[in-house]
Amino acid sequence: MYPPFGRLENYETTEIQAAERADSVENTLGLEIIEVVEQAAIASSKWMGKGEKDIADQVAVEAMRERMNKIYMRGRIVIGEGERDNAPMLYIGEEVGICTQPNAEALCNPDELVEIDIAVDPCEGTNLVAYGQPGSMAVLAISEKGGLFAAPDFYMKKLAAPPAAKGKVDINKSATENLKILAECLERSIEELVIIVMKRERHNDLIKEIREAGARVQLISDGDVGAAISCGFAGTNIHGLMGIGAAPEGVISAAAMRALGGHFQGQLIYDPAIVKTGLIGESREANLDRLKSMNINDADKVYDAHELASGKTVLFAACGITSGNLMQGVRFFSGGARTQSLVISNQSKTARFVDTIHMFGEPKTLQLN
Ligand code: VTB
């Protein structure tokens, strides 16, 4: 029997035990976090196509939190729905897991437990769900305390690419240069590359440059986590993600890309002159102050996947809400639902696609495929 993830710190790190530790993460927390994302995806998918993005998000948050609180762990949300005052659940700093609950003494020995940091996005792509568009997912990343970069709710310039281009493309280079490097690394012409970019005004020049360089652009309205991770797998026909998305999602993408061996770089965007809408406050100076208050002194630093998800143990889990490049969405049938999830572990170096049938009552048919 292996100890649950929460107790790992007390174990010696001989090679065999290190392997056992990796197993234990897979065997205990690994399975449970699949259920966390599955439950969030099922809840959210009931609101697919209903034009209600806030509800699609809210039900995912509730389902994720409820299932998380049944796990034997002491977890803390480091990336979540927002600051405590604005988010009633899964807010930054919220403690989750059985061992954080007031009545936990009987079940857990708090002194034995390693604290776990969790980054969640219960409904990544709320608009995609609301309008029945592809590519939304319930997603999270887990590490030991301090293992995930607690990104502010700002934007992030991102560059993701397949493992073959890791460390060769560079966010400081122009899109044109990176496309040349990508083409060399992937042994194909630039014309054969597909780059995902979010359809935003801020990307007009970038899109023009990519097209002029000869590559093809897949514009998405939302959901750049799935886009980044698609670069980690051959066969998706996605060879890069370029442009500016939200910073918290960047950390979650990095957690997966680190284990997949793909390229991921992110640079915080805090200047309202670059992104005028959404998450960034009006004043560049105030934004810089906020970063300083979070101990981010070099606001322009370029982070790689290992810096954004630096923990010894990093687990990533996602479950499709609507179908996308990597996973099918939730499909309901008489008496149940079927989900597809992806769990990636940097310890065991596995990416598991998990196909689950959920039986709500007495199902009439259990379809094989
Ligand atoms: C970004 C992107 C996400 O929302 O956060 C985007 O990273 C919001 O960007 O994947 P805008 O403020 O420009 O709309 C998503 O697409 C979905 O959460």
Coordinates of C-alpha atoms and ligand atoms in Angstrom, one line a residue:
M1 CA 0.0 0.0 0.0
Y2 CA 1.3 3.4 -0.9
P3 CA 0.7 6.5 1.1
P4 CA -1.7 9.1 -0.2
F5 CA -0.1 12.1 -2.0
G6 CA -0.7 14.2 1.0
R7 CA 1.8 12.2 3.1
L8 CA 4.6 11.9 0.6
E9 CA 7.1 14.2 2.3
N10 CA 7.7 11.8 5.1
Y11 CA 9.0 9.2 2.8
E12 CA 12.7 8.6 2.1
T13 CA 13.8 9.3 -1.4
T14 CA 15.6 6.1 -2.4
E15 CA 15.2 5.3 -6.0
I16 CA 12.6 2.6 -5.3
Q17 CA 10.7 4.8 -3.0
A18 CA 10.8 7.6 -5.5
A19 CA 9.2 5.3 -8.0
E20 CA 6.6 4.3 -5.4
R21 CA 5.9 7.9 -4.7
A22 CA 5.2 8.5 -8.4
D23 CA 2.9 5.4 -8.3
S24 CA 1.1 6.7 -5.3
V25 CA 0.3 10.0 -6.9
E26 CA -1.1 8.1 -9.9
N27 CA -3.0 5.7 -7.8
T28 CA -4.6 8.0 -5.3
L29 CA -4.8 11.6 -6.3
G30 CA -4.6 10.8 -10.0
L31 CA -7.8 8.9 -10.0
E32 CA -9.6 11.4 -7.8
I33 CA -8.8 14.4 -9.9
I34 CA -10.2 12.7 -13.0
E35 CA -13.5 12.6 -11.1
V36 CA -13.1 16.3 -10.2
V37 CA -12.8 17.4 -13.8
E38 CA -15.4 14.8 -15.0
Q39 CA -18.0 16.1 -12.5
A40 CA -17.3 19.7 -13.5
A41 CA -17.6 18.9 -17.2
I42 CA -20.9 17.0 -16.8
A43 CA -22.4 19.8 -14.8
S44 CA -21.3 22.4 -17.3
S45 CA -22.3 20.5 -20.3
K46 CA -25.9 20.5 -19.2
W47 CA -25.8 24.2 -20.0
M48 CA -24.2 23.7 -23.4
G49 CA -25.8 25.8 -26.1
K50 CA -28.1 27.7 -23.7
G51 CA -26.4 31.1 -24.1
E52 CA -25.8 31.3 -20.4
K53 CA -22.0 31.4 -19.9
D54 CA -22.1 32.5 -16.3
I55 CA -24.3 29.6 -15.3
A56 CA -22.2 27.1 -17.3
D57 CA -19.2 28.3 -15.3
Q58 CA -21.0 28.5 -11.9
V59 CA -22.3 24.9 -12.0
A60 CA -18.8 23.7 -13.0
V61 CA -17.3 25.5 -10.1
E62 CA -19.8 24.0 -7.7
A63 CA -19.3 20.5 -8.9
M64 CA -15.5 20.8 -8.9
R65 CA -15.5 22.1 -5.4
E66 CA -17.9 19.5 -4.1
R67 CA -15.8 16.6 -5.5
M68 CA -12.5 18.2 -4.4
N69 CA -13.7 18.5 -0.9
K70 CA -14.1 14.7 -0.7
I71 CA -10.4 14.1 -1.4
Y72 CA -8.0 13.1 1.4
M73 CA -5.7 16.1 1.0
R74 CA -5.0 19.5 2.3
G75 CA -5.2 21.7 -0.8
R76 CA -5.1 25.4 -1.5
I77 CA -6.4 27.2 -4.6
V78 CA -3.6 29.3 -6.1
I79 CA -5.3 30.0 -9.3
G80 CA -9.0 30.0 -9.3
E81 CA -12.1 32.0 -9.9
G82 CA -10.6 35.2 -8.6
E83 CA -10.0 37.1 -5.4
R84 CA -12.1 36.1 -2.4
D85 CA -14.3 39.2 -2.4
N86 CA -15.4 38.5 -6.0
A87 CA -15.6 34.8 -6.1
P88 CA -17.8 32.9 -3.6
M89 CA -16.1 29.5 -4.5
L90 CA -12.7 28.3 -5.5
Y91 CA -11.3 31.7 -4.8
I92 CA -7.6 32.2 -4.5
G93 CA -6.5 31.1 -1.1
E94 CA -9.5 28.8 -0.5
E95 CA -8.6 25.6 1.2
V96 CA -10.0 22.4 -0.2
G97 CA -9.9 18.8 0.6
I98 CA -11.1 16.7 3.6
C99 CA -8.1 17.6 5.7
T100 CA -8.9 21.3 5.6
Q101 CA -12.4 21.0 6.9
P102 CA -13.3 21.9 10.5
N103 CA -14.2 18.3 11.5
A104 CA -11.1 16.8 9.9
E105 CA -9.1 15.9 13.0
A106 CA -10.7 12.5 13.2
L107 CA -9.8 11.6 9.7
C108 CA -6.5 13.3 9.0
N109 CA -3.3 14.1 10.9
P110 CA -2.6 17.7 9.8
D111 CA 1.0 17.5 10.8
E112 CA 1.7 14.6 8.4
L113 CA 0.2 16.2 5.4
V114 CA 2.1 18.1 2.7
E115 CA 0.2 21.1 1.4
I116 CA -0.9 20.9 -2.1
D117 CA -1.4 23.8 -4.5
I118 CA -4.1 23.7 -7.1
A119 CA -4.8 25.8 -10.2
V120 CA -8.4 25.4 -11.5
D121 CA -10.4 26.5 -14.5
P122 CA -13.6 24.6 -14.0
C123 CA -15.0 25.9 -17.3
E124 CA -12.2 26.9 -19.7
G125 CA -14.1 28.5 -22.5
T126 CA -17.4 29.6 -21.0
N127 CA -18.5 31.2 -24.3
L128 CA -17.7 27.9 -26.1
V129 CA -20.1 26.1 -23.8
A130 CA -22.8 28.7 -23.9
Y131 CA -22.8 28.7 -27.7
G132 CA -22.1 25.0 -28.3
Q133 CA -18.7 25.6 -29.9
P134 CA -15.8 23.1 -29.8
G135 CA -12.9 23.1 -27.4
S136 CA -14.2 23.8 -23.9
M137 CA -13.0 21.8 -21.0
A138 CA -12.9 21.5 -17.2
V139 CA -9.2 21.7 -16.2
L140 CA -6.9 21.8 -13.3
A141 CA -3.2 21.4 -12.3
I142 CA -1.9 20.2 -9.0
S143 CA 1.5 20.3 -7.3
E144 CA 3.1 20.4 -3.9
K145 CA 3.0 23.8 -2.2
G146 CA 4.9 26.4 -4.2
G147 CA 5.0 24.2 -7.3
L148 CA 2.8 26.4 -9.5
F149 CA 3.3 30.1 -10.3
A150 CA 0.6 32.1 -8.7
A151 CA -0.1 34.2 -11.7
P152 CA -2.1 37.4 -11.3
D153 CA -5.3 37.8 -13.2
F154 CA -3.4 39.6 -16.0
Y155 CA -2.7 38.6 -19.6
M156 CA 0.2 36.6 -20.9
K157 CA 1.9 36.5 -24.2
K158 CA 2.3 32.8 -25.0
L159 CA 4.3 30.6 -27.3
A160 CA 3.6 26.9 -27.5
A161 CA 5.2 24.4 -29.9
P162 CA 5.8 20.7 -30.2
P163 CA 8.6 18.9 -28.3
A164 CA 10.8 18.9 -31.4
A165 CA 11.0 22.7 -31.3
K166 CA 11.5 23.0 -27.5
G167 CA 14.1 25.6 -26.7
K168 CA 14.6 26.4 -30.3
V169 CA 11.6 28.7 -30.9
D170 CA 11.7 31.8 -28.7
I171 CA 9.0 34.2 -27.6
N172 CA 11.6 37.0 -28.1
K173 CA 11.9 36.2 -31.8
S174 CA 9.5 37.4 -34.4
A175 CA 6.7 35.1 -35.6
T176 CA 8.4 34.9 -39.0
E177 CA 11.6 33.7 -37.4
N178 CA 9.8 31.2 -35.2
L179 CA 7.9 29.8 -38.1
K180 CA 11.2 29.1 -40.0
I181 CA 12.6 27.4 -36.9
L182 CA 9.4 25.4 -36.5
A183 CA 9.4 24.3 -40.1
E184 CA 13.0 23.1 -39.7
C185 CA 12.4 21.2 -36.5
L186 CA 9.3 19.6 -37.8
E187 CA 10.9 18.8 -41.2
R188 CA 8.2 20.4 -43.3
S189 CA 7.6 23.6 -45.2
I190 CA 6.2 26.7 -43.5
E191 CA 3.1 26.3 -45.7
E192 CA 2.4 23.0 -43.9
L193 CA 2.2 24.6 -40.5
V194 CA -1.0 25.4 -38.6
I195 CA -0.8 28.1 -35.9
I196 CA -3.6 28.8 -33.5
V197 CA -4.3 32.4 -32.6
M198 CA -7.2 33.8 -30.6
K199 CA -9.4 36.0 -32.8
R200 CA -8.8 39.4 -31.1
E201 CA -8.1 42.8 -32.5
R202 CA -4.8 42.8 -30.6
H203 CA -3.6 39.9 -32.8
N204 CA -4.3 41.6 -36.2
D205 CA -0.7 42.3 -36.9
L206 CA 0.4 38.9 -35.7
I207 CA -2.1 37.1 -37.9
K208 CA -1.0 39.1 -40.9
E209 CA 2.6 38.3 -40.2
I210 CA 2.0 34.5 -39.9
R211 CA 0.0 34.5 -43.1
E212 CA 2.6 36.5 -45.0
A213 CA 5.3 34.1 -43.8
G214 CA 3.2 31.3 -45.5
A215 CA 1.8 29.4 -42.6
R216 CA -1.9 28.8 -42.0
V217 CA -3.8 30.3 -39.1
Q218 CA -6.6 28.6 -37.1
L219 CA -8.5 31.3 -35.4
I220 CA -10.3 30.4 -32.2
S221 CA -12.7 32.6 -30.2
D222 CA -11.6 31.2 -26.8
G223 CA -9.9 28.3 -25.1
D224 CA -6.1 28.6 -25.5
V225 CA -5.3 25.9 -22.9
G226 CA -6.5 23.2 -25.3
A227 CA -4.7 25.0 -28.1
A228 CA -1.4 25.0 -26.2
I229 CA -1.6 21.4 -25.2
S230 CA -2.6 20.3 -28.8
C231 CA 1.0 21.3 -29.7
G232 CA 2.3 18.7 -27.3
F233 CA 0.8 15.8 -29.4
A234 CA 1.6 14.8 -32.9
G235 CA -1.5 14.2 -35.0
T236 CA -3.5 17.2 -33.9
N237 CA -2.3 19.1 -37.0
I238 CA -1.6 22.0 -34.6
H239 CA 2.0 23.2 -34.6
G240 CA 2.0 26.3 -32.6
L241 CA 0.0 28.7 -30.4
M242 CA 1.0 32.4 -30.6
G243 CA -0.5 35.5 -29.1
I244 CA -1.9 36.9 -25.8
G245 CA -4.4 35.1 -23.6
A246 CA -5.0 35.1 -19.9
A247 CA -2.1 34.5 -17.5
P248 CA -3.8 31.9 -15.1
E249 CA -4.6 29.7 -18.1
G250 CA -0.9 30.0 -19.1
V251 CA 0.2 28.3 -15.9
I252 CA -2.2 25.5 -16.4
S253 CA -1.0 25.0 -20.0
A254 CA 2.6 25.0 -18.7
A255 CA 1.8 22.3 -16.2
A256 CA 0.8 20.0 -19.1
M257 CA 3.5 21.1 -21.5
R258 CA 6.2 20.6 -19.0
A259 CA 5.4 16.9 -18.7
L260 CA 4.7 16.5 -22.4
G261 CA 8.2 17.9 -23.2
G262 CA 6.6 20.6 -25.4
H263 CA 7.7 24.2 -25.7
F264 CA 5.9 26.7 -23.6
Q265 CA 6.9 30.3 -22.8
G266 CA 4.8 33.0 -21.2
Q267 CA 5.4 36.7 -20.5
L268 CA 3.0 38.7 -18.3
I269 CA 1.2 41.5 -20.1
Y270 CA 0.3 44.3 -17.7
D271 CA 0.3 47.4 -20.0
P272 CA -3.2 48.6 -20.9
A273 CA -1.6 50.0 -24.1
I274 CA -1.1 46.4 -25.3
V275 CA -4.4 44.9 -24.1
K276 CA -7.1 47.4 -23.4
T277 CA -9.9 45.2 -22.4
G278 CA -10.7 42.6 -19.8
L279 CA -8.5 41.8 -16.9
I280 CA -6.0 44.6 -16.9
G281 CA -6.5 47.7 -14.9
E282 CA -6.3 51.2 -16.5
S283 CA -3.0 52.3 -15.1
R284 CA 0.3 50.6 -16.1
E285 CA 1.9 51.9 -12.9
A286 CA -0.9 50.5 -10.7
N287 CA -0.5 47.2 -12.5
L288 CA 3.2 47.2 -11.8
D289 CA 2.6 47.9 -8.2
R290 CA 0.2 45.0 -8.0
L291 CA 2.9 42.7 -9.5
K292 CA 5.4 44.0 -6.9
S293 CA 3.0 43.3 -4.1
M294 CA 2.9 39.7 -5.4
N295 CA 6.8 39.6 -5.3
I296 CA 7.0 39.8 -9.1
N297 CA 9.8 42.3 -9.4
D298 CA 10.8 41.6 -13.0
A299 CA 7.5 42.2 -14.7
D300 CA 8.9 41.5 -18.2
K301 CA 10.4 38.2 -17.3
V302 CA 9.9 35.4 -19.8
Y303 CA 8.9 32.2 -18.0
D304 CA 9.3 28.7 -19.4
A305 CA 7.1 25.7 -18.5
H306 CA 9.5 24.6 -15.8
E307 CA 9.3 28.0 -14.1
L308 CA 5.5 28.3 -14.3
A309 CA 5.0 24.7 -13.1
S310 CA 8.2 24.1 -11.1
G311 CA 7.0 21.4 -8.6
K312 CA 8.6 18.0 -8.2
T313 CA 5.2 16.5 -8.8
V314 CA 2.9 18.2 -11.3
L315 CA -0.3 16.6 -12.3
F316 CA -2.7 18.0 -15.0
A317 CA -6.2 16.9 -15.6
A318 CA -8.8 18.0 -18.1
C319 CA -12.2 16.7 -19.2
G320 CA -13.9 17.8 -22.4
I321 CA -17.1 19.7 -22.0
T322 CA -17.6 20.2 -25.8
S323 CA -15.5 18.2 -28.2
G324 CA -12.1 19.5 -29.2
N325 CA -8.8 18.5 -30.7
L326 CA -7.9 16.3 -27.8
M327 CA -11.0 15.1 -26.1
Q328 CA -14.6 14.4 -26.9
G329 CA -17.2 16.4 -25.0
V330 CA -19.8 15.0 -22.6
R331 CA -22.3 12.8 -24.3
F332 CA -25.5 11.9 -22.5
F333 CA -27.5 8.7 -23.1
S334 CA -30.5 7.2 -21.4
G335 CA -29.5 6.9 -17.8
G336 CA -26.0 8.2 -18.0
A337 CA -23.2 10.1 -19.7
R338 CA -19.8 9.4 -21.2
T339 CA -16.8 11.6 -20.8
Q340 CA -13.3 11.7 -22.0
S341 CA -10.5 13.1 -19.9
L342 CA -6.7 13.5 -20.1
V343 CA -4.4 13.2 -17.1
I344 CA -0.8 14.1 -17.5
S345 CA 1.9 13.3 -14.9
N346 CA 5.4 14.6 -14.9
Q347 CA 6.5 11.9 -12.5
S348 CA 5.4 8.8 -14.3
K349 CA 5.7 10.6 -17.7
T350 CA 2.3 9.5 -18.8
A351 CA -0.5 11.1 -20.6
R352 CA -3.6 9.0 -20.0
F353 CA -6.8 9.4 -22.0
V354 CA -9.6 8.2 -19.8
D355 CA -12.9 7.2 -21.2
T356 CA -15.6 7.0 -18.6
I357 CA -19.2 5.9 -18.6
H358 CA -21.2 7.5 -15.7
M359 CA -24.3 5.7 -14.7
F360 CA -26.9 8.0 -13.2
G361 CA -29.5 5.5 -12.5
E362 CA -30.5 2.3 -14.2
P363 CA -29.0 2.8 -17.7
K364 CA -31.0 1.3 -20.5
T365 CA -28.0 0.9 -22.9
L366 CA -24.2 1.1 -22.3
Q367 CA -22.8 1.9 -25.6
L368 CA -19.3 0.6 -26.3
N369 CA -18.2 3.3 -28.7
Ligands
VTB1 C1 -8.3 34.1 -22.4 C2 -7.9 32.7 -22.9 C3 -9.0 31.8 -22.4 O1 -10.6 33.6 -22.5 O2 -8.5 34.2 -21.1 C4 -9.7 34.5 -23.0 O3 -6.7 32.4 -22.2 C5 -10.1 35.9 -22.5 O4 -9.4 36.8 -23.4 O5 -8.7 30.5 -22.9 P1 -10.2 38.2 -23.7 O6 -10.2 38.9 -22.4 O7 -9.3 38.8 -24.7 O8 -11.5 37.8 -24.2 C6 -10.3 32.2 -22.8 O9 -10.4 32.1 -24.3 C7 -11.4 31.3 -22.3 O10 -11.4 31.4 -20.9

